[in-house]
PDB file of C-alpha atoms in Angstrom:
ATOM      1  CA  MET M 189      -6.591   9.101   3.424  1.00  0.00           C
ATOM      2  CA  VAL M 190      -7.979  10.890   6.239  1.00  0.00           C
ATOM      3  CA  TYR M 191      -4.973   9.554   8.260  1.00  0.00           C
ATOM      4  CA  GLY M 192      -2.354  10.873   5.992  1.00  0.00           C
ATOM      5  CA  ILE M 193      -4.496  14.539   6.218  1.00  0.00           C
ATOM      6  CA  THR M 194      -4.643  14.265   9.916  1.00  0.00           C
ATOM      7  CA  ASN M 195      -0.930  13.339  10.826  1.00  0.00           C
ATOM      8  CA  VAL M 196       0.156  16.696   8.858  1.00  0.00           C
ATOM      9  CA  PHE M 197      -1.031  18.076  12.292  1.00  0.00           C
ATOM     10  CA  ASN M 198       1.617  16.348  13.410  1.00  0.00           C
ATOM     11  CA  TYR M 199       4.224  18.968  12.100  1.00  0.00           C
ATOM     12  CA  ALA M 200       2.730  21.926  13.000  1.00  0.00           C
ATOM     13  CA  PRO M 201       1.806  21.751  16.742  1.00  0.00           C
ATOM     14  CA  ARG M 202       1.225  24.789  18.163  1.00  0.00           C
ATOM     15  CA  HIS M 203      -1.734  25.702  15.493  1.00  0.00           C
ATOM     16  CA  VAL M 204      -2.892  22.565  17.186  1.00  0.00           C
ATOM     17  CA  SER M 205      -5.417  23.414  20.185  1.00  0.00           C
ATOM     18  CA  ASP M 206      -5.863  20.716  22.619  1.00  0.00           C
ATOM     19  CA  ALA M 207      -9.210  19.658  21.402  1.00  0.00           C
ATOM     20  CA  SER M 208      -8.159  19.169  18.089  1.00  0.00           C
ATOM     21  CA  CYS M 209      -4.570  16.617  19.631  1.00  0.00           C
ATOM     22  CA  VAL M 210      -7.815  14.178  21.197  1.00  0.00           C
ATOM     23  CA  ALA M 211      -9.728  14.423  18.042  1.00  0.00           C
ATOM     24  CA  TYR M 212      -6.701  13.730  16.283  1.00  0.00           C
ATOM     25  CA  ALA M 213      -5.793  10.896  18.710  1.00  0.00           C
ATOM     26  CA  TRP M 214      -9.105   9.163  17.616  1.00  0.00           C
ATOM     27  CA  ILE M 215      -8.985  10.536  14.051  1.00  0.00           C
ATOM     28  CA  VAL M 216      -5.485   8.440  12.633  1.00  0.00           C
ATOM     29  CA  PRO M 217      -6.462   5.057  13.883  1.00  0.00           C
ATOM     30  CA  LEU M 218     -10.257   5.162  13.278  1.00  0.00           C
ATOM     31  CA  SER M 219      -9.343   5.874   9.681  1.00  0.00           C
ATOM     32  CA  GLU M 220      -7.142   2.723   9.334  1.00  0.00           C
ATOM     33  CA  ALA M 221      -8.633   0.533  11.056  1.00  0.00           C
ATOM     34  CA  LEU M 222     -12.254   1.340   9.662  1.00  0.00           C
ATOM     35  CA  GLY M 223     -10.832   0.511   6.197  1.00  0.00           C
ATOM     36  CA  PHE M 224      -8.727  -2.262   7.004  1.00  0.00           C
ATOM     37  CA  THR M 225     -12.274  -4.249   8.829  1.00  0.00           C
ATOM     38  CA  PHE M 226     -14.341  -3.531   5.863  1.00  0.00           C
ATOM     39  CA  LEU M 227     -11.602  -5.192   3.350  1.00  0.00           C
ATOM     40  CA  GLN M 228     -10.766  -8.134   5.365  1.00  0.00           C
ATOM     41  CA  LEU M 229     -14.539  -8.597   5.618  1.00  0.00           C
ATOM     42  CA  VAL M 230     -14.528  -8.692   2.059  1.00  0.00           C
ATOM     43  CA  MET M 231     -11.430 -11.100   1.387  1.00  0.00           C
ATOM     44  CA  ILE M 232     -13.600 -13.466   3.796  1.00  0.00           C
ATOM     45  CA  LEU M 233     -16.709 -13.630   1.619  1.00  0.00           C
ATOM     46  CA  ARG M 234     -13.733 -13.880  -1.300  1.00  0.00           C
ATOM     47  CA  LEU M 235     -12.340 -16.794   0.554  1.00  0.00           C
ATOM     48  CA  TYR M 236     -15.284 -18.612   1.116  1.00  0.00           C
ATOM     49  CA  ALA M 237     -16.407 -17.826  -2.613  1.00  0.00           C
ATOM     50  CA  MET M 238     -13.452 -19.944  -3.548  1.00  0.00           C
ATOM     51  CA  SER M 239     -14.097 -22.783  -0.964  1.00  0.00           C
ATOM     52  CA  ASN M 240     -17.685 -23.651  -2.861  1.00  0.00           C
ATOM     53  CA  ARG M 241     -19.036 -21.756   0.301  1.00  0.00           C
ATOM     54  CA  SER M 242     -17.756 -24.310   3.062  1.00  0.00           C
ATOM     55  CA  ARG M 243     -18.502 -23.746   6.468  1.00  0.00           C
ATOM     56  CA  PRO M 244     -15.810 -24.714   8.699  1.00  0.00           C
ATOM     57  CA  LEU M 245     -13.314 -22.501   6.306  1.00  0.00           C
ATOM     58  CA  LEU M 246     -15.786 -19.770   7.054  1.00  0.00           C
ATOM     59  CA  ALA M 247     -15.941 -20.383  10.833  1.00  0.00           C
ATOM     60  CA  LEU M 248     -12.311 -20.308  11.377  1.00  0.00           C
ATOM     61  CA  LEU M 249     -11.516 -17.155   8.984  1.00  0.00           C
ATOM     62  CA  LEU M 250     -14.263 -15.866  10.972  1.00  0.00           C
ATOM     63  CA  VAL M 251     -12.587 -16.713  14.639  1.00  0.00           C
ATOM     64  CA  GLY M 252      -9.564 -15.333  13.085  1.00  0.00           C
ATOM     65  CA  TYR M 253     -11.392 -12.271  12.002  1.00  0.00           C
ATOM     66  CA  SER M 254     -12.633 -11.455  15.383  1.00  0.00           C
ATOM     67  CA  VAL M 255      -9.214 -11.802  17.193  1.00  0.00           C
ATOM     68  CA  ALA M 256      -7.663  -9.550  14.954  1.00  0.00           C
ATOM     69  CA  GLN M 257     -10.033  -7.192  14.891  1.00  0.00           C
ATOM     70  CA  GLY M 258     -10.243  -7.607  18.587  1.00  0.00           C
ATOM     71  CA  ILE M 259      -6.687  -6.541  19.209  1.00  0.00           C
ATOM     72  CA  LEU M 260      -6.632  -3.637  16.499  1.00  0.00           C
ATOM     73  CA  TYR M 261      -9.600  -1.993  18.626  1.00  0.00           C
ATOM     74  CA  THR M 262      -8.444  -2.347  22.169  1.00  0.00           C
ATOM     75  CA  ASP M 263      -5.423  -1.457  21.002  1.00  0.00           C
ATOM     76  CA  THR M 264      -6.895   1.880  19.123  1.00  0.00           C
ATOM     77  CA  LEU M 265      -9.894   2.367  22.702  1.00  0.00           C
ATOM     78  CA  ARG M 266      -5.977   1.937  24.961  1.00  0.00           C
ATOM     79  CA  ASN M 267      -3.983   4.909  22.718  1.00  0.00           C
ATOM     80  CA  ALA M 268      -6.534   7.166  21.911  1.00  0.00           C
ATOM     81  CA  VAL M 269      -7.593   7.179  25.897  1.00  0.00           C
ATOM     82  CA  ASP M 270      -3.453   7.755  26.925  1.00  0.00           C
ATOM     83  CA  ILE M 271      -3.213  10.642  24.536  1.00  0.00           C
ATOM     84  CA  GLY M 272      -6.298  12.279  25.818  1.00  0.00           C
ATOM     85  CA  LEU M 273      -4.677  11.872  29.432  1.00  0.00           C
ATOM     86  CA  THR M 274      -1.706  12.994  28.712  1.00  0.00           C
ATOM     87  CA  THR M 275      -2.740  15.562  27.277  1.00  0.00           C
ATOM     88  CA  THR M 276      -4.847  16.642  30.605  1.00  0.00           C
ATOM     89  CA  ASN M 277      -1.834  16.147  32.697  1.00  0.00           C
ATOM     90  CA  ARG M 278       0.715  18.273  30.631  1.00  0.00           C
ATOM     91  CA  HIS M 279      -1.468  20.828  30.011  1.00  0.00           C
ATOM     92  CA  PRO M 280      -1.079  22.715  33.705  1.00  0.00           C
ATOM     93  CA  TYR M 281       2.550  22.815  32.509  1.00  0.00           C
ATOM     94  CA  GLY M 282       2.127  24.828  29.612  1.00  0.00           C
ATOM     95  CA  TYR M 283       1.954  22.309  27.218  1.00  0.00           C
ATOM     96  CA  GLY M 284      -1.486  23.212  25.855  1.00  0.00           C
ATOM     97  CA  GLY M 285      -1.182  22.867  21.967  1.00  0.00           C
ATOM     98  CA  LEU M 286       1.637  20.734  21.778  1.00  0.00           C
ATOM     99  CA  CYS M 287       0.325  17.802  22.695  1.00  0.00           C
ATOM    100  CA  LEU M 288       0.759  16.425  19.693  1.00  0.00           C
ATOM    101  CA  ALA M 289       4.441  17.039  19.526  1.00  0.00           C
ATOM    102  CA  GLU M 290       4.789  15.710  22.794  1.00  0.00           C
ATOM    103  CA  SER M 291       2.514  12.777  22.803  1.00  0.00           C
ATOM    104  CA  GLY M 292       3.515  11.706  19.394  1.00  0.00           C
ATOM    105  CA  ASN M 293       5.178   8.530  20.720  1.00  0.00           C
ATOM    106  CA  LEU M 294       1.739   7.058  21.876  1.00  0.00           C
ATOM    107  CA  ILE M 295       0.486   6.507  18.198  1.00  0.00           C
ATOM    108  CA  GLU M 296       3.412   4.745  17.147  1.00  0.00           C
ATOM    109  CA  PRO M 297       2.859   1.852  19.404  1.00  0.00           C
ATOM    110  CA  LEU M 298      -0.785   1.693  18.116  1.00  0.00           C
ATOM    111  CA  LEU M 299      -0.055   1.561  14.475  1.00  0.00           C
ATOM    112  CA  ARG M 300       2.443  -1.299  14.818  1.00  0.00           C
ATOM    113  CA  GLY M 301      -0.085  -2.711  17.298  1.00  0.00           C
ATOM    114  CA  GLN M 302      -2.749  -2.891  14.619  1.00  0.00           C
ATOM    115  CA  TYR M 303      -1.432  -3.691  11.280  1.00  0.00           C
ATOM    116  CA  ALA M 304       0.573  -6.495  13.287  1.00  0.00           C
ATOM    117  CA  SER M 305      -2.719  -7.944  14.072  1.00  0.00           C
ATOM    118  CA  LEU M 306      -4.263  -6.930  10.314  1.00  0.00           C
ATOM    119  CA  LEU M 307      -0.905  -9.053   8.883  1.00  0.00           C
ATOM    120  CA  ALA M 308      -0.651 -11.864  10.998  1.00  0.00           C
ATOM    121  CA  PHE M 309      -4.520 -12.449   9.889  1.00  0.00           C
ATOM    122  CA  GLU M 310      -3.400 -11.578   6.330  1.00  0.00           C
ATOM    123  CA  ALA M 311      -0.846 -14.267   6.131  1.00  0.00           C
ATOM    124  CA  LEU M 312      -3.239 -16.635   7.056  1.00  0.00           C
ATOM    125  CA  MET M 313      -5.402 -15.660   4.260  1.00  0.00           C
ATOM    126  CA  LEU M 314      -2.644 -15.792   2.014  1.00  0.00           C
ATOM    127  CA  VAL M 315      -1.994 -19.069   2.896  1.00  0.00           C
ATOM    128  CA  ILE M 316      -5.399 -20.398   2.645  1.00  0.00           C
ATOM    129  CA  SER M 317      -5.747 -18.839  -0.651  1.00  0.00           C
ATOM    130  CA  LEU M 318      -2.253 -20.369  -2.466  1.00  0.00           C
ATOM    131  CA  ILE M 319      -4.010 -24.044  -1.096  1.00  0.00           C
ATOM    132  CA  PHE M 320      -7.072 -23.509  -3.334  1.00  0.00           C
ATOM    133  CA  PHE M 321      -4.922 -22.149  -5.726  1.00  0.00           C
ATOM    134  CA  VAL M 322      -2.876 -25.480  -6.028  1.00  0.00           C
ATOM    135  CA  LYS M 323      -6.294 -27.611  -5.430  1.00  0.00           C
ATOM    136  CA  HIS M 324      -8.017 -25.354  -8.754  1.00  0.00           C
ATOM    137  CA  LEU M 325      -4.851 -25.524 -10.769  1.00  0.00           C
ATOM    138  CA  LYS M 326      -4.686 -29.322 -10.510  1.00  0.00           C
ATOM    139  CA  GLN M 327      -8.588 -29.626 -11.855  1.00  0.00           C
ATOM    140  CA  SER M 328      -7.609 -27.847 -14.481  1.00  0.00           C
ATOM    141  CA  THR M 329      -4.677 -29.322 -15.940  1.00  0.00           C
ATOM    142  CA  GLY M 330      -5.244 -30.797 -19.551  1.00  0.00           C
ATOM    143  CA  MET M 331      -8.323 -28.921 -20.142  1.00  0.00           C
ATOM    144  CA  LEU M 332      -8.581 -27.171 -23.467  1.00  0.00           C
ATOM    145  CA  GLY M 333     -10.001 -24.045 -24.627  1.00  0.00           C
ATOM    146  CA  ARG M 334     -11.059 -21.270 -22.175  1.00  0.00           C
ATOM    147  CA  CYS M 335      -8.956 -23.300 -19.425  1.00  0.00           C
ATOM    148  CA  SER M 336      -9.433 -21.442 -15.975  1.00  0.00           C
ATOM    149  CA  THR M 337      -5.784 -21.640 -14.938  1.00  0.00           C
ATOM    150  CA  ARG M 338      -4.596 -18.188 -16.293  1.00  0.00           C
ATOM    151  CA  ASN M 339      -7.782 -16.513 -14.874  1.00  0.00           C
ATOM    152  CA  MET M 340      -6.849 -18.253 -11.416  1.00  0.00           C
ATOM    153  CA  VAL M 341      -3.570 -16.584 -11.553  1.00  0.00           C
ATOM    154  CA  VAL M 342      -4.808 -13.001 -12.347  1.00  0.00           C
ATOM    155  CA  VAL M 343      -7.665 -13.823  -9.878  1.00  0.00           C
ATOM    156  CA  LEU M 344      -5.388 -14.780  -6.586  1.00  0.00           C
ATOM    157  CA  VAL M 345      -2.430 -11.982  -7.501  1.00  0.00           C
ATOM    158  CA  ARG M 346      -5.353  -9.426  -7.702  1.00  0.00           C
ATOM    159  CA  ASP M 347      -7.070 -10.170  -4.924  1.00  0.00           C
ATOM    160  CA  ASN M 348      -4.930 -12.010  -2.853  1.00  0.00           C
ATOM    161  CA  VAL M 349      -1.398 -11.407  -3.278  1.00  0.00           C
ATOM    162  CA  LEU M 350      -1.209  -8.058  -4.398  1.00  0.00           C
ATOM    163  CA  TYR M 351      -3.191  -7.228  -1.227  1.00  0.00           C
ATOM    164  CA  PHE M 352      -1.743  -9.018   1.303  1.00  0.00           C
ATOM    165  CA  PHE M 353       1.962  -6.916  -0.219  1.00  0.00           C
ATOM    166  CA  VAL M 354       0.244  -3.714  -0.106  1.00  0.00           C
ATOM    167  CA  THR M 355      -0.460  -3.538   3.942  1.00  0.00           C
ATOM    168  CA  ALA M 356       2.817  -4.729   4.064  1.00  0.00           C
ATOM    169  CA  ALA M 357       3.980  -1.953   2.773  1.00  0.00           C
ATOM    170  CA  ILE M 358       2.335   0.073   4.879  1.00  0.00           C
ATOM    171  CA  PHE M 359       3.115  -1.362   8.006  1.00  0.00           C
ATOM    172  CA  ALA M 360       6.756  -1.272   6.560  1.00  0.00           C
ATOM    173  CA  ALA M 361       6.528   2.743   6.077  1.00  0.00           C
ATOM    174  CA  GLU M 362       4.554   2.730   9.376  1.00  0.00           C
ATOM    175  CA  SER M 363       7.654   1.537  11.227  1.00  0.00           C
ATOM    176  CA  LEU M 364      10.027   3.504   9.344  1.00  0.00           C
ATOM    177  CA  SER M 365       8.084   6.550  10.049  1.00  0.00           C
ATOM    178  CA  GLY M 366       8.202   5.971  13.979  1.00  0.00           C
ATOM    179  CA  LYS M 367      12.108   5.150  14.283  1.00  0.00           C
ATOM    180  CA  GLU M 368      13.712   8.270  16.639  1.00  0.00           C
ATOM    181  CA  VAL M 369      16.488   9.902  14.631  1.00  0.00           C
ATOM    182  CA  ASP M 370      18.133  12.673  14.960  1.00  0.00           C
ATOM    183  CA  TRP M 371      16.515  14.950  11.911  1.00  0.00           C
ATOM    184  CA  ALA M 372      13.307  17.311  12.783  1.00  0.00           C
ATOM    185  CA  PRO M 373       9.864  15.711  12.701  1.00  0.00           C
ATOM    186  CA  VAL M 374       9.674  16.889   9.368  1.00  0.00           C
ATOM    187  CA  ASP M 375      11.751  14.845   7.677  1.00  0.00           C
ATOM    188  CA  HIS M 376       8.920  11.776   8.544  1.00  0.00           C
ATOM    189  CA  VAL M 377       6.416  13.706   6.551  1.00  0.00           C
ATOM    190  CA  ALA M 378       7.553  11.652   3.118  1.00  0.00           C
ATOM    191  CA  PHE M 379       6.468   8.479   4.577  1.00  0.00           C
ATOM    192  CA  ASP M 380       3.164   9.907   5.941  1.00  0.00           C
ATOM    193  CA  VAL M 381       2.133  10.953   2.739  1.00  0.00           C
ATOM    194  CA  PHE M 382       3.156   7.514   1.237  1.00  0.00           C
ATOM    195  CA  ASN M 383       1.061   5.905   4.227  1.00  0.00           C
ATOM    196  CA  GLY M 384      -1.850   8.251   3.494  1.00  0.00           C
ATOM    197  CA  VAL M 385      -2.121   7.817  -0.630  1.00  0.00           C
ATOM    198  CA  MET M 386      -1.127   3.905  -0.080  1.00  0.00           C
ATOM    199  CA  SER M 387      -4.216   3.647   2.811  1.00  0.00           C
ATOM    200  CA  GLY M 388      -6.486   5.768   0.503  1.00  0.00           C
ATOM    201  CA  PHE M 389      -5.386   3.067  -2.729  1.00  0.00           C
ATOM    202  CA  VAL M 390      -6.131  -0.086  -0.599  1.00  0.00           C
ATOM    203  CA  VAL M 391      -9.727   1.455   1.252  1.00  0.00           C
ATOM    204  CA  GLY M 392     -10.569   3.449  -2.266  1.00  0.00           C
ATOM    205  CA  ILE M 393      -9.813   0.981  -5.385  1.00  0.00           C
ATOM    206  CA  VAL M 394      -8.666  -2.518  -3.681  1.00  0.00           C
ATOM    207  CA  GLY M 395     -12.043  -2.480  -1.954  1.00  0.00           C
ATOM    208  CA  PRO M 396     -14.646  -2.065  -4.393  1.00  0.00           C
ATOM    209  CA  HIS M 397     -12.452  -3.782  -7.025  1.00  0.00           C
ATOM    210  CA  LEU M 398     -12.891  -6.629  -4.811  1.00  0.00           C
ATOM    211  CA  ILE M 399     -16.384  -6.453  -4.564  1.00  0.00           C
ATOM    212  CA  LEU M 400     -17.638  -5.319  -7.857  1.00  0.00           C
ATOM    213  CA  SER M 401     -15.038  -8.487  -9.525  1.00  0.00           C
ATOM    214  CA  ILE M 402     -16.848 -10.590  -7.795  1.00  0.00           C
ATOM    215  CA  LEU M 403     -20.328  -9.914  -8.076  1.00  0.00           C
ATOM    216  CA  SER M 404     -19.238  -9.441 -12.227  1.00  0.00           C
ATOM    217  CA  ASN M 405     -17.314 -12.803 -12.625  1.00  0.00           C
ATOM    218  CA  HIS M 406     -19.862 -14.950 -10.717  1.00  0.00           C
ATOM    219  CA  ALA M 407     -22.629 -13.279 -13.188  1.00  0.00           C
ATOM    220  CA  GLU M 408     -20.851 -13.851 -16.166  1.00  0.00           C
ATOM    221  CA  ALA M 409     -19.943 -16.882 -15.070  1.00  0.00           C
ATOM    222  CA  THR M 410     -23.627 -18.406 -14.162  1.00  0.00           C
ATOM    223  CA  ARG M 411     -26.088 -16.542 -16.203  1.00  0.00           C
ATOM    224  CA  GLY M 412     -23.689 -15.608 -19.213  1.00  0.00           C
ATOM    225  CA  GLY M 413     -24.475 -11.832 -18.499  1.00  0.00           C
ATOM    226  CA  PRO M 414     -23.960  -8.204 -16.756  1.00  0.00           C
ATOM    227  CA  SER M 415     -26.624  -8.106 -14.413  1.00  0.00           C
ATOM    228  CA  ILE M 416     -25.788  -8.806 -10.763  1.00  0.00           C
ATOM    229  CA  GLN M 417     -27.274 -10.640  -7.857  1.00  0.00           C
ATOM    230  CA  LEU M 418     -26.888 -10.378  -3.535  1.00  0.00           C
ATOM    231  CA  ALA M 419     -26.291 -13.870  -4.338  1.00  0.00           C
ATOM    232  CA  ASP M 420     -23.045 -13.617  -6.143  1.00  0.00           C
ATOM    233  CA  LEU M 421     -20.851 -12.080  -3.698  1.00  0.00           C
ATOM    234  CA  THR M 422     -20.660 -15.274  -1.705  1.00  0.00           C
ATOM    235  CA  THR M 423     -21.158 -18.393  -4.703  1.00  0.00           C
ATOM    236  CA  VAL M 424     -18.092 -18.609  -7.092  1.00  0.00           C
ATOM    237  CA  ASN M 425     -17.853 -21.931  -8.615  1.00  0.00           C
ATOM    238  CA  PHE M 426     -14.331 -23.037  -9.838  1.00  0.00           C
ATOM    239  CA  SER M 427     -15.576 -26.763 -10.744  1.00  0.00           C
ATOM    240  CA  GLY M 428     -15.475 -27.729 -14.681  1.00  0.00           C
ATOM    241  CA  GLY M 429     -15.872 -30.460 -17.071  1.00  0.00           C
ATOM    242  CA  ARG M 430     -15.532 -31.735 -20.649  1.00  0.00           C
ATOM    243  CA  THR M 431     -18.743 -31.810 -22.795  1.00  0.00           C
ATOM    244  CA  GLY M 432     -16.705 -32.956 -25.643  1.00  0.00           C
ATOM    245  CA  LEU M 433     -13.145 -33.677 -26.590  1.00  0.00           C
ATOM    246  CA  ASN M 434     -12.424 -30.194 -27.399  1.00  0.00           C
ATOM    247  CA  ASP M 435     -14.877 -28.239 -25.789  1.00  0.00           C
ATOM    248  CA  PRO M 436     -13.845 -28.354 -21.713  1.00  0.00           C
ATOM    249  CA  LEU M 437     -16.434 -26.565 -18.978  1.00  0.00           C
ATOM    250  CA  VAL M 438     -15.591 -23.944 -17.242  1.00  0.00           C
ATOM    251  CA  SER M 439     -18.406 -22.398 -14.624  1.00  0.00           C
ATOM    252  CA  TYR M 440     -15.753 -19.241 -13.597  1.00  0.00           C
ATOM    253  CA  VAL M 441     -14.649 -17.652 -16.137  1.00  0.00           C
ATOM    254  CA  PRO M 442     -13.164 -13.862 -15.212  1.00  0.00           C
TER     255      PRO M 442
END
């Protein structure tokens, strides 16, 4: 959301000082990067819970997370510094206050770079989530009563698949807004507004929803009540068995 707001300055460069330009170069990428850094960490905890606290899987996810975040923030710092240097170099030539219009092309590679690293890790988490989905679906086959099949579908679509495609939609919009066209820059505002709104949706709604759903679902499954404890964040047990012919026991019921 911060990105969507600050990017409006890109279309009014004559009213933006050099100092604001440098700040813009940092605000744009960091407002996006920090949000997805938090969300991907939450998704790691989700998959860790689905795997019944598998440490090898956690190690794999943390390695992928570290690589993706390293690329993300290295690209962030490099491009922010480049824009700052470009501003300084152009100031003697009378470009003061015009740095956003003249240097805007340096921001677009940053956005593509950071989303490429994010999407690569998102794809990995999506594959892992689908593997566990098939596993749990097979385990629940033939169970009667409160079968967890439907619940697992809801969890995966809501927390994994949907999140992946929302991220992909933002990446696609960023790529479109970065294409060179013959129209004036103002024609790109629609894409930037979309990016800002979608980023605000992901960071402001999906993130807290994931945390609360993990906590409340586990509390309900293990204690039968709404009370939430910190341990609920990393413990979700999908295993189940029968206590009678028509009385299945499913320990995870969203």
